[in-house]
Amino acid sequence: MEFNNELKRASVVFSGEVTQLDTFTVVFRVEKVWKGEMAEEMSMSTGAIDNGNGTITTSDCDYNFNVGKNYLVYASGSSKTMQTFCVQWDKTNRHFCGTYKVS
């Protein structure tokens, strides 16, 4: 993954801690913004889909976020269809975590 290329393409880039998490939504407390404008809190879809019949669809691309962990998030597109990917952010462990729509 070329982070410099992703930085150029992204509308916003920020780091944040996951403060809330459920099956469908992850909420970040935004800590630092490198590009674009962000509120202090940002929520986005986990990628899971409610099928409306009591079942949920997930995919191999869905990422298992963890409350209390920090992530570096790159996002591009409009506010309603913004596509993002992120990496777990600490000094020893960085993980790619997929593509999501901002909620």
Coordinates of N, CA and C in Angstrom, one line a residue, residues 6-95:
E6 N -2.1 7.3 -1.4 CA -3.4 7.4 -0.7 C -3.7 8.7 -0.1
L7 N -2.6 9.3 0.5 CA -2.8 10.7 1.1 C -3.2 11.7 0.0
K8 N -2.6 11.6 -1.2 CA -2.9 12.5 -2.3 C -4.4 12.4 -2.7
R9 N -4.9 11.1 -2.8 CA -6.2 10.8 -3.3 C -7.3 11.1 -2.2
A10 N -6.9 11.1 -1.0 CA -7.9 11.2 0.1 C -8.4 12.6 0.3
S11 N -9.7 12.7 0.6 CA -10.3 14.0 1.0 C -10.0 14.4 2.4
V12 N -10.0 13.4 3.3 CA -9.6 13.6 4.7 C -8.7 12.5 5.1
V13 N -7.8 12.8 6.0 CA -6.9 11.8 6.7 C -6.9 12.2 8.2
F14 N -7.2 11.3 9.0 CA -7.2 11.5 10.5 C -6.8 10.3 11.2
S15 N -6.3 10.5 12.5 CA -6.2 9.4 13.4 C -7.2 9.5 14.5
G16 N -7.6 8.4 15.0 CA -8.6 8.5 16.1 C -8.7 7.2 16.8
E17 N -9.3 7.3 18.0 CA -9.5 6.1 18.9 C -11.0 5.7 18.7
V18 N -11.2 4.4 18.6 CA -12.5 3.8 18.6 C -13.1 4.0 20.0
T19 N -14.2 4.7 20.1 CA -14.9 4.9 21.4 C -16.2 4.1 21.6
Q20 N -16.8 3.8 20.5 CA -18.1 3.0 20.5 C -18.1 2.1 19.3
L21 N -18.7 0.9 19.5 CA -18.7 -0.1 18.5 C -19.9 -1.0 18.6
D22 N -20.6 -1.2 17.5 CA -21.6 -2.3 17.5 C -21.5 -3.0 16.2
T23 N -22.4 -3.9 15.9 CA -22.3 -4.7 14.7 C -22.2 -3.8 13.4
F24 N -22.9 -2.7 13.4 CA -23.0 -1.9 12.2 C -22.2 -0.6 12.1
T25 N -21.9 -0.1 13.3 CA -21.3 1.3 13.4 C -20.1 1.3 14.3
V26 N -19.1 2.0 13.8 CA -17.9 2.3 14.7 C -17.8 3.8 14.8
V27 N -17.5 4.3 16.0 CA -17.4 5.7 16.3 C -16.0 6.0 16.7
F28 N -15.4 7.0 16.1 CA -14.0 7.4 16.4 C -14.0 8.8 17.1
R29 N -13.2 8.9 18.1 CA -12.8 10.3 18.6 C -11.6 10.7 17.8
V30 N -11.8 11.8 17.0 CA -10.7 12.2 16.1 C -9.7 12.9 17.0
E31 N -8.4 12.4 16.8 CA -7.3 13.0 17.6 C -6.4 13.9 16.8
K32 N -6.2 13.6 15.6 CA -5.3 14.5 14.7 C -5.8 14.4 13.3
V33 N -5.9 15.6 12.7 CA -6.3 15.6 11.3 C -5.1 16.1 10.4
W34 N -4.7 15.3 9.4 CA -3.7 15.7 8.5 C -4.2 16.3 7.3
K35 N -5.4 16.0 6.9 CA -5.9 16.6 5.7 C -7.4 16.7 5.8
G36 N -8.0 17.8 5.3 CA -9.4 18.0 5.3 C -9.9 18.6 6.6
E37 N -11.2 18.6 6.8 CA -11.9 19.1 8.0 C -12.7 18.0 8.6
M38 N -12.6 17.8 9.9 CA -13.3 16.8 10.6 C -13.9 17.3 11.9
A39 N -15.0 16.7 12.3 CA -15.6 17.0 13.6 C -14.8 16.3 14.6
E40 N -15.0 16.5 15.9 CA -14.3 15.8 16.9 C -14.6 14.4 17.0
E41 N -15.8 14.0 16.5 CA -16.2 12.6 16.5 C -16.7 12.2 15.1
M42 N -16.4 11.0 14.7 CA -16.8 10.5 13.3 C -17.3 9.1 13.5
S43 N -18.4 8.8 12.8 CA -18.9 7.4 12.8 C -19.0 6.9 11.4
M44 N -18.8 5.6 11.2 CA -18.8 5.0 9.9 C -19.3 3.6 10.0
S45 N -19.7 3.0 8.9 CA -20.2 1.7 8.9 C -19.1 0.7 9.1
T46 N -19.4 -0.4 9.8 CA -18.4 -1.5 9.9 C -18.3 -2.3 8.6
G47 N -19.3 -2.2 7.8 CA -19.4 -3.0 6.5 C -20.4 -4.1 6.6
A48 N -20.9 -4.4 7.8 CA -21.9 -5.4 8.0 C -23.3 -4.9 7.5
I49 N -24.1 -5.8 6.9 CA -25.4 -5.4 6.3 C -26.5 -6.1 7.0
D50 N -27.5 -5.4 7.4 CA -28.7 -6.1 8.0 C -29.6 -6.5 6.8
N51 N -29.9 -7.7 6.6 CA -30.7 -8.2 5.5 C -32.2 -8.0 5.7
G52 N -32.6 -7.6 6.9 CA -34.0 -7.4 7.1 C -34.8 -8.6 7.5
N53 N -34.1 -9.7 7.5 CA -34.8 -11.0 7.8 C -34.2 -11.7 9.0
G54 N -33.5 -10.9 9.8 CA -32.9 -11.5 11.0 C -31.5 -12.0 10.8
T55 N -31.0 -11.8 9.5 CA -29.6 -12.3 9.2 C -28.8 -11.0 8.9
I56 N -27.5 -11.2 9.0 CA -26.5 -10.1 8.8 C -25.5 -10.7 7.8
T57 N -25.2 -9.8 6.8 CA -24.1 -10.2 5.8 C -22.8 -9.5 6.2
T58 N -21.8 -10.2 6.3 CA -20.4 -9.7 6.4 C -19.6 -10.2 5.3
S59 N -18.4 -9.7 5.2 CA -17.5 -10.2 4.1 C -16.1 -10.3 4.7
D60 N -15.2 -10.9 4.0 CA -13.8 -11.0 4.4 C -13.1 -9.7 4.4
C61 N -13.7 -8.7 3.8 CA -13.1 -7.3 3.8 C -13.5 -6.5 5.0
D62 N -14.5 -7.0 5.7 CA -14.9 -6.3 6.9 C -13.8 -6.4 8.0
Y63 N -13.6 -5.3 8.7 CA -12.5 -5.3 9.7 C -13.1 -5.4 11.1
N64 N -12.5 -6.1 12.0 CA -12.9 -6.2 13.4 C -12.2 -5.1 14.2
F65 N -12.9 -3.9 14.3 CA -12.4 -2.8 15.1 C -12.4 -3.2 16.6
N66 N -11.6 -2.5 17.3 CA -11.5 -2.7 18.8 C -11.6 -1.4 19.5
V67 N -12.5 -1.4 20.5 CA -12.7 -0.2 21.3 C -11.4 0.1 22.1
G68 N -11.0 1.3 22.1 CA -9.7 1.7 22.7 C -8.5 1.7 21.9
K69 N -8.6 1.1 20.7 CA -7.5 1.1 19.7 C -7.5 2.3 18.8
N70 N -6.4 2.7 18.3 CA -6.2 3.9 17.5 C -6.1 3.4 16.0
Y71 N -6.6 4.2 15.1 CA -6.6 3.9 13.7 C -6.2 5.1 12.9
L72 N -5.5 4.9 11.8 CA -5.3 6.0 10.9 C -6.3 5.8 9.7
V73 N -7.1 6.8 9.4 CA -8.2 6.7 8.5 C -7.9 7.6 7.3
Y74 N -8.0 7.0 6.1 CA -8.0 7.8 4.8 C -9.3 7.7 4.2
A75 N -9.9 8.8 3.8 CA -11.3 8.8 3.2 C -11.3 9.7 2.0
S76 N -12.2 9.3 1.1 CA -12.4 10.2 -0.1 C -13.8 10.1 -0.6
G77 N -14.3 11.1 -1.3 CA -15.6 11.1 -1.8 C -16.5 12.1 -1.1
S78 N -17.8 12.1 -1.4 CA -18.7 13.0 -0.8 C -19.1 12.5 0.6
S79 N -19.7 13.3 1.4 CA -20.0 13.0 2.8 C -21.0 11.8 2.9
K80 N -21.8 11.6 1.9 CA -22.8 10.5 1.9 C -22.2 9.2 1.4
T81 N -21.2 9.3 0.5 CA -20.7 8.0 -0.1 C -19.2 7.9 0.1
M82 N -18.7 8.6 1.1 CA -17.3 8.6 1.4 C -16.7 7.2 1.6
Q83 N -15.8 6.8 0.8 CA -15.1 5.5 0.9 C -13.8 5.7 1.8
T84 N -13.6 4.8 2.7 CA -12.5 5.0 3.6 C -11.7 3.6 3.7
F85 N -10.5 3.7 4.1 CA -9.8 2.6 4.6 C -9.0 3.1 5.7
C86 N -8.6 2.2 6.6 CA -7.8 2.6 7.7 C -6.8 1.5 8.1
V87 N -5.9 1.9 9.0 CA -4.9 1.0 9.5 C -4.9 1.2 11.0
Q88 N -4.8 0.0 11.7 CA -4.6 0.1 13.2 C -3.3 0.9 13.4
W89 N -3.3 1.8 14.3 CA -2.2 2.7 14.5 C -1.5 2.6 15.8
D90 N -0.4 2.0 15.9 CA 0.5 2.1 17.1 C 1.9 1.8 16.6
K91 N 2.8 1.9 17.5 CA 4.2 1.8 17.1 C 4.6 0.4 16.5
T92 N 3.9 -0.6 16.9 CA 4.3 -1.9 16.6 C 3.4 -2.7 15.7
N93 N 2.2 -2.2 15.5 CA 1.2 -3.0 14.8 C 0.3 -2.1 13.9
R94 N 0.4 -2.3 12.6 CA -0.4 -1.6 11.7 C -1.2 -2.6 10.8
H95 N -2.5 -2.4 10.7 CA -3.3 -3.4 9.9 C -4.2 -2.7 8.9

